[in-house]
Short mmCIF file of C-alpha atoms and ligand atoms in Angstrom, two decimals:
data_model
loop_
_atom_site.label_atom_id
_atom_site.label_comp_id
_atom_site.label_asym_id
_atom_site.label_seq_id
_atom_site.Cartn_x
_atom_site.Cartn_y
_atom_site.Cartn_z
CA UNK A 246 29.80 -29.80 -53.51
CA UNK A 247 29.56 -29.65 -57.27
CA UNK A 248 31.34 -26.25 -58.96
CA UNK A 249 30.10 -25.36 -62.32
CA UNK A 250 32.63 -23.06 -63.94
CA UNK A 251 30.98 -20.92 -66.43
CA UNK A 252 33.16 -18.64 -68.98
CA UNK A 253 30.87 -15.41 -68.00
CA UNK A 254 28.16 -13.92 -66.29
CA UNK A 255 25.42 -14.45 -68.87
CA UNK A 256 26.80 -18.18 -69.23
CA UNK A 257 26.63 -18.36 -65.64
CA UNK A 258 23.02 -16.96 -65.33
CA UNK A 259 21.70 -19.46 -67.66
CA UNK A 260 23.39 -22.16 -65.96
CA UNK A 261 21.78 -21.71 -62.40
CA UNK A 262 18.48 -20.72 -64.12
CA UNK A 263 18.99 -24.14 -65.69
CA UNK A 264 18.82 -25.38 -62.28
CA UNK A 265 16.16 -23.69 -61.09
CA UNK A 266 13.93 -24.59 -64.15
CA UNK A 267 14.92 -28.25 -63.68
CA UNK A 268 13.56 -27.28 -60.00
CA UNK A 269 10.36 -26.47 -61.36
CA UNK A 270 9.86 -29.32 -63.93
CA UNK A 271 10.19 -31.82 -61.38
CA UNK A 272 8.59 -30.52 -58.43
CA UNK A 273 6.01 -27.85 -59.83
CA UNK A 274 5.00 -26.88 -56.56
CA UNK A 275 8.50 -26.50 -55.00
CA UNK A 276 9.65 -24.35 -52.66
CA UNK A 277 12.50 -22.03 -53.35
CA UNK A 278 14.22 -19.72 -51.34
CA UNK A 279 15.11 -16.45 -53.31
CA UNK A 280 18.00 -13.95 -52.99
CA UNK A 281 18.10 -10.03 -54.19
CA UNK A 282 21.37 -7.86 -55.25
CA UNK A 283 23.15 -7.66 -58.66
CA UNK A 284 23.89 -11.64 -58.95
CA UNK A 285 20.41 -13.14 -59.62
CA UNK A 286 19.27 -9.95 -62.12
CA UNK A 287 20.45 -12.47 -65.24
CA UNK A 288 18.90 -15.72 -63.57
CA UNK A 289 15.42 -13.92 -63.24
CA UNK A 290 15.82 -12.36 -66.83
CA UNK A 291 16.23 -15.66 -68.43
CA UNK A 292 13.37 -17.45 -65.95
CA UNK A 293 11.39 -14.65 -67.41
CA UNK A 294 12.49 -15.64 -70.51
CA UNK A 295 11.73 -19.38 -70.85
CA UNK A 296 8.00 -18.41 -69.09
CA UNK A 297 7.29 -16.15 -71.98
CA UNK A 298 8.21 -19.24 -74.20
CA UNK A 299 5.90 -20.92 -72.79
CA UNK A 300 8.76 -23.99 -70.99
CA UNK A 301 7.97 -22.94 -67.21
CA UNK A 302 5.19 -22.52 -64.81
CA UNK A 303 4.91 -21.38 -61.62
CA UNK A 304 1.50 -21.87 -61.06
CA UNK A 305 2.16 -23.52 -57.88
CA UNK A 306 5.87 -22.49 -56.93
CA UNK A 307 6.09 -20.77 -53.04
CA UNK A 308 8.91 -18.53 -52.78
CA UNK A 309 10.37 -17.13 -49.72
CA UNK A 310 12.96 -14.52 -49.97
CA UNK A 311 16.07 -13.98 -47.70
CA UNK A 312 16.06 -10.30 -46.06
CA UNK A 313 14.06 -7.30 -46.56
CA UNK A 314 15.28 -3.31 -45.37
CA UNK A 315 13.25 -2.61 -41.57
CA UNK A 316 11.33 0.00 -42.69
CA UNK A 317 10.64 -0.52 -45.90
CA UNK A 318 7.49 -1.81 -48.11
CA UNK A 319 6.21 -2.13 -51.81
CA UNK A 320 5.81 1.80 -51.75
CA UNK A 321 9.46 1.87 -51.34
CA UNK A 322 11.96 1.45 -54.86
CA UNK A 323 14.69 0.57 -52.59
CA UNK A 324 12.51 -2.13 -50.98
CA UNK A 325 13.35 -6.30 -51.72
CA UNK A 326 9.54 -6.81 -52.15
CA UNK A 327 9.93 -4.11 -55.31
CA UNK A 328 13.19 -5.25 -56.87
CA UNK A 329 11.23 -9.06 -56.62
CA UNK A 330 8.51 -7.45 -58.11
CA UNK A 331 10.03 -5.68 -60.74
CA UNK A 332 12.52 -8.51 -62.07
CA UNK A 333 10.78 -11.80 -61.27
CA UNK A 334 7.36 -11.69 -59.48
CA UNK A 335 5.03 -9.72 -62.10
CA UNK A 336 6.61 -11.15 -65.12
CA UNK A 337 5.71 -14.87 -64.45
CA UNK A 338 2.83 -16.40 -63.51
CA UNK A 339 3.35 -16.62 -59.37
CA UNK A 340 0.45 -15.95 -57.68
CA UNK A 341 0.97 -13.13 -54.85
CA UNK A 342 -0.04 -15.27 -52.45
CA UNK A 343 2.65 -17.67 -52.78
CA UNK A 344 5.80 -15.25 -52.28
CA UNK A 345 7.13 -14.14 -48.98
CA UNK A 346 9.36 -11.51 -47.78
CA UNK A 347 10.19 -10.36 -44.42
CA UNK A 348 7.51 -7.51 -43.19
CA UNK A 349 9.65 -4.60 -43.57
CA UNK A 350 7.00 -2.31 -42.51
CA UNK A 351 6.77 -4.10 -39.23
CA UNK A 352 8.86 -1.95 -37.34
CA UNK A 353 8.74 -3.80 -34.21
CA UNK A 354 11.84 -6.38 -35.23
CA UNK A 355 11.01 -8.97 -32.47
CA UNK A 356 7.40 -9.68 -33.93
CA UNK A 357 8.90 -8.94 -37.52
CA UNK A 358 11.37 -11.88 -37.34
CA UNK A 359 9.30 -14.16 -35.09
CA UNK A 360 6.43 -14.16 -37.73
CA UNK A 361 8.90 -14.57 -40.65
CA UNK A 362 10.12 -17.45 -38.45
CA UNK A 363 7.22 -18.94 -38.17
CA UNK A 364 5.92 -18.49 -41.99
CA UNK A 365 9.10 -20.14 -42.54
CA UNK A 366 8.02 -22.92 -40.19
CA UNK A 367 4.70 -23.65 -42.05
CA UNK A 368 5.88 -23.54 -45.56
CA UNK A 369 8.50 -26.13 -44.92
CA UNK A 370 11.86 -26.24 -46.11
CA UNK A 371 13.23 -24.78 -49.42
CA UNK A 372 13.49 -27.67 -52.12
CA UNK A 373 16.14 -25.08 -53.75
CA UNK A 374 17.65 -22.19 -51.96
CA UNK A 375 19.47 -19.10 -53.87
CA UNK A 376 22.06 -17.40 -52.91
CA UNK A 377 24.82 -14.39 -53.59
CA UNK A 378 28.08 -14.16 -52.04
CA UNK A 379 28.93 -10.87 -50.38
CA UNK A 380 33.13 -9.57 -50.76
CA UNK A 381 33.09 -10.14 -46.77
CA UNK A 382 31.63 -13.79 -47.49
CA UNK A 383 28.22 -13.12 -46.17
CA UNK A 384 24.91 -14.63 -47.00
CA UNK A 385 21.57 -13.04 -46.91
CA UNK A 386 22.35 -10.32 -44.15
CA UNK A 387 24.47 -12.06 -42.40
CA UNK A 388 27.39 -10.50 -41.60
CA UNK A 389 30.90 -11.34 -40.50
CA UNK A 390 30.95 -11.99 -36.41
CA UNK A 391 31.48 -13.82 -33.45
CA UNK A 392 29.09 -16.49 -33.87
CA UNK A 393 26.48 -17.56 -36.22
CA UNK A 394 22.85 -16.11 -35.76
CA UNK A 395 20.71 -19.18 -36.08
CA UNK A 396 17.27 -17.79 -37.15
CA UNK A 397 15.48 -14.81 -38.71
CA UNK A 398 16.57 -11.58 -36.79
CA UNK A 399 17.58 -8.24 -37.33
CA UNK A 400 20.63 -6.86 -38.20
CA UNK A 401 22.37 -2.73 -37.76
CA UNK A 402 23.81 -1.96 -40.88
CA UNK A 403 27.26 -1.40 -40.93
CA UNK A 404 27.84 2.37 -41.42
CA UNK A 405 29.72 1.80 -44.56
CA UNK A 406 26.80 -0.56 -46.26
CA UNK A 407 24.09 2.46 -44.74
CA UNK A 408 27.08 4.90 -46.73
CA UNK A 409 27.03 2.83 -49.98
CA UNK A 410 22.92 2.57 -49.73
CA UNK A 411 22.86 6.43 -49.86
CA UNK A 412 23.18 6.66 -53.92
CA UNK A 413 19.43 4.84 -54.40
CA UNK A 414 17.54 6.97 -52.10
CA UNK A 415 16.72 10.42 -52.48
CA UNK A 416 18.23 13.13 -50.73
CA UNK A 417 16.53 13.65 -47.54
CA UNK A 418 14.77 9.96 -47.68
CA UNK A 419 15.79 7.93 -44.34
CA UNK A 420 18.33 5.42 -45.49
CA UNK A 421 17.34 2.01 -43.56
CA UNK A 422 19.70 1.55 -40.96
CA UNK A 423 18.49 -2.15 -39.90
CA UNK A 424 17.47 -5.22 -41.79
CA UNK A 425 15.16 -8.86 -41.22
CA UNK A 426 16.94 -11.64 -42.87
CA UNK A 427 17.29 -15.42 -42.24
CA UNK A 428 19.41 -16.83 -40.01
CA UNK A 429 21.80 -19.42 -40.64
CA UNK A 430 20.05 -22.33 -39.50
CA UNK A 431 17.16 -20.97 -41.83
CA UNK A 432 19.38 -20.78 -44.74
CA UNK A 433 21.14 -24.70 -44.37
CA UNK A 434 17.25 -26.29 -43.75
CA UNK A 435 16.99 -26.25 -47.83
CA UNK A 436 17.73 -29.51 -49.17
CA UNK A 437 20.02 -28.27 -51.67
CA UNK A 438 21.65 -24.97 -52.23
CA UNK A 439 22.75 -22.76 -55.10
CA UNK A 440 25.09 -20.05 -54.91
CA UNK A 441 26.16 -17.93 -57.59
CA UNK A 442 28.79 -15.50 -58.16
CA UNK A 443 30.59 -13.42 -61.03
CA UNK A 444 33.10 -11.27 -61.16
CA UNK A 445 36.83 -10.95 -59.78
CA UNK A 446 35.86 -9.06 -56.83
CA UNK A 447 34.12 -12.06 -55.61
CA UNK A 448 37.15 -13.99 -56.21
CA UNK A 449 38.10 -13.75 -52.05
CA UNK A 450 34.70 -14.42 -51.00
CA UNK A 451 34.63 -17.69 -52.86
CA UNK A 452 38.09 -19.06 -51.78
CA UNK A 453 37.58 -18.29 -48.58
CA UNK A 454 33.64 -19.23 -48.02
CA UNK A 455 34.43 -22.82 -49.91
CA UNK A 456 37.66 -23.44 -49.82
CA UNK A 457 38.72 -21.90 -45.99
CA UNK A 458 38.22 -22.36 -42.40
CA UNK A 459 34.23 -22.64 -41.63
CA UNK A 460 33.87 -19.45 -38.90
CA UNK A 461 31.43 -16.77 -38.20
CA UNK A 462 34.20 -14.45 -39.44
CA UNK A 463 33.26 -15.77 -43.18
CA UNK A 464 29.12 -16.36 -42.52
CA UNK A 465 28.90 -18.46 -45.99
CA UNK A 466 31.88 -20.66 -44.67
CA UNK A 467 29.06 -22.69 -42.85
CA UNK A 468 27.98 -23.96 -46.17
CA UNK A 469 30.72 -26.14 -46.33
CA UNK A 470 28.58 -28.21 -44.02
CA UNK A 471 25.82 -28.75 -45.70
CA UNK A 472 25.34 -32.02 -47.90
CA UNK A 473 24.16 -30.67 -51.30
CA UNK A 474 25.20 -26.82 -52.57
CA UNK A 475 26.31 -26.24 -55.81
CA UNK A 476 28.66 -23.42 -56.74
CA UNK A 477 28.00 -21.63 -60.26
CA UNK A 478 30.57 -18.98 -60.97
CA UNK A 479 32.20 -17.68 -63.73
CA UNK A 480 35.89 -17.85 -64.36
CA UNK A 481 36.80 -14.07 -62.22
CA UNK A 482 34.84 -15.22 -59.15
CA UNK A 483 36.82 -18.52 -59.24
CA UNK A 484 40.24 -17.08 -60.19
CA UNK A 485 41.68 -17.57 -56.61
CA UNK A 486 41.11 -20.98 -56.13
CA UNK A 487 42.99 -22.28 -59.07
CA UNK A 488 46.65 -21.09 -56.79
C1 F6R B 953 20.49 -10.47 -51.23
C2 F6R B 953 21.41 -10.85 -50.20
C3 F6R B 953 22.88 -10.60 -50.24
C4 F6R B 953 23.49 -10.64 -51.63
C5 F6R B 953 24.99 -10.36 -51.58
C6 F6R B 953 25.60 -10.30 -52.97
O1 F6R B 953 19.16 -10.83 -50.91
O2 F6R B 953 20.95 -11.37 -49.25
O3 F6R B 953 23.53 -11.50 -49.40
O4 F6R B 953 23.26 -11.90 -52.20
O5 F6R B 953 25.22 -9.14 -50.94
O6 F6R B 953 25.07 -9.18 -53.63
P1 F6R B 953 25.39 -8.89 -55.17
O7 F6R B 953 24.76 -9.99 -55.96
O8 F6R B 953 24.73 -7.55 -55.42
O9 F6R B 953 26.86 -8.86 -55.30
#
């Protein structure tokens, strides 16, 4: 594993969209394998950034995305597909019928994930995969448990993540109680990983997921596995493994 140790979160963004660009130069019709949440908003601002400058294209890039909300679709705020949208997808030049997100609106979860599965199948594996850490150590939606969930599937939201979702929908709007996301197995086929993280509340997640025991208990453990991930994070999310 290679650990970049960045002095802050915009120094950290532009350090893993470094990455990412370098990505692109080299393989302009890569595949990479995309993450939502609060992490990633300073990566896709500066990939943004360098396209308006005229340094990237991604003409021919295929993205796939780790987890969408069941029930929700582009009509949706709350939805993955919209927060893609909104920060990376329509301010570059990626052509809508190169990204891919789980069918949220495909409420029946066993054809949902089996057809993600299988896009995921066809496009190949990610030449770059992106990731956040959750507190609990998860990746994508995978959460803490008794064993790792190999492929695509759907996940219950834990009553206090279906709590904490309640502030971004309206009052009276169904707050999605299940999510599609990509299973382990789908997450370690990339040949080489990125995962960012900031702050000192992600200080536990990053000690344990690189630096403890690989178990289900800490889902991102299992990247300790793989042969190439690289670990961008400023100076609070690494704070607990200098001890
Ligand atoms: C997002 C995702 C999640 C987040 C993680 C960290 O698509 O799958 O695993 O990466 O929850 O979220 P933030 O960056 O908001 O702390």
């Amino acid at each position: 594993m290679r650990v970049y140790i960045t002095k802050n979160y915009d120094e950290m963004s532009r350090k893993a969209a470094n990455i990412i660009s370098a990505q692109i130069i080299l393989k302009p019709d890569c595949v990479l394998g995309l993450a939502t949440g609060a992490t990633p908003l300073g990566i896709y601002n500066q990939l943004a950034e360098w396209y308006n400058k005229g340094d990237l294209n991604f003409s021919e890039v295929i993205t796939i995305n780790l987890d969408e909300y069941r029930g929700l679709g582009a009509e949706s705020e709350q939805s993955y597909i919209s927060y893609m949208r909104k920060n990376l997808f329509d301010r570059v030049n990626l052509k809508s019928e190169n990204v891919h997100l789980p069918d949220g609106r495909n409420l029946d979860s066993v054809e949902a994930c089996k057809s993600y599965n299988n896009l995921l199948a066809k496009i190949g594996r990610q030449d770059l995969q992106l990731l956040g850490l959750g507190r609990n150590g998860h990746i994508g939606f995978n959460e803490p448990g008794e064993f790792f969930e190999k492929d695509v599937h759907c996940v219950e939201l834990t009553q206090s993540t279906v709590d904490a979702n309640k502030r971004f929908f309206e009052a009276g709007k169904e707050v999605p109680t299940h999510a599609y996301t990509m299973g382990i197995r789908s997450i370690l086929r990339a040949k080489k990983i990125l995962v960012v993280a900031s702050g000192e509340d992600k200080a536990d997640a990053v000690k344990k997921v690189f630096y403890g025991a690989v178990t289900p208990k800490v889902p991102g453990s299992i990247l300790q596995l793989h042969n190439d991930v690289i670990l961008v994070c400023d100076e609070g999310a690494f704070s607990k493994c200098r001890q």
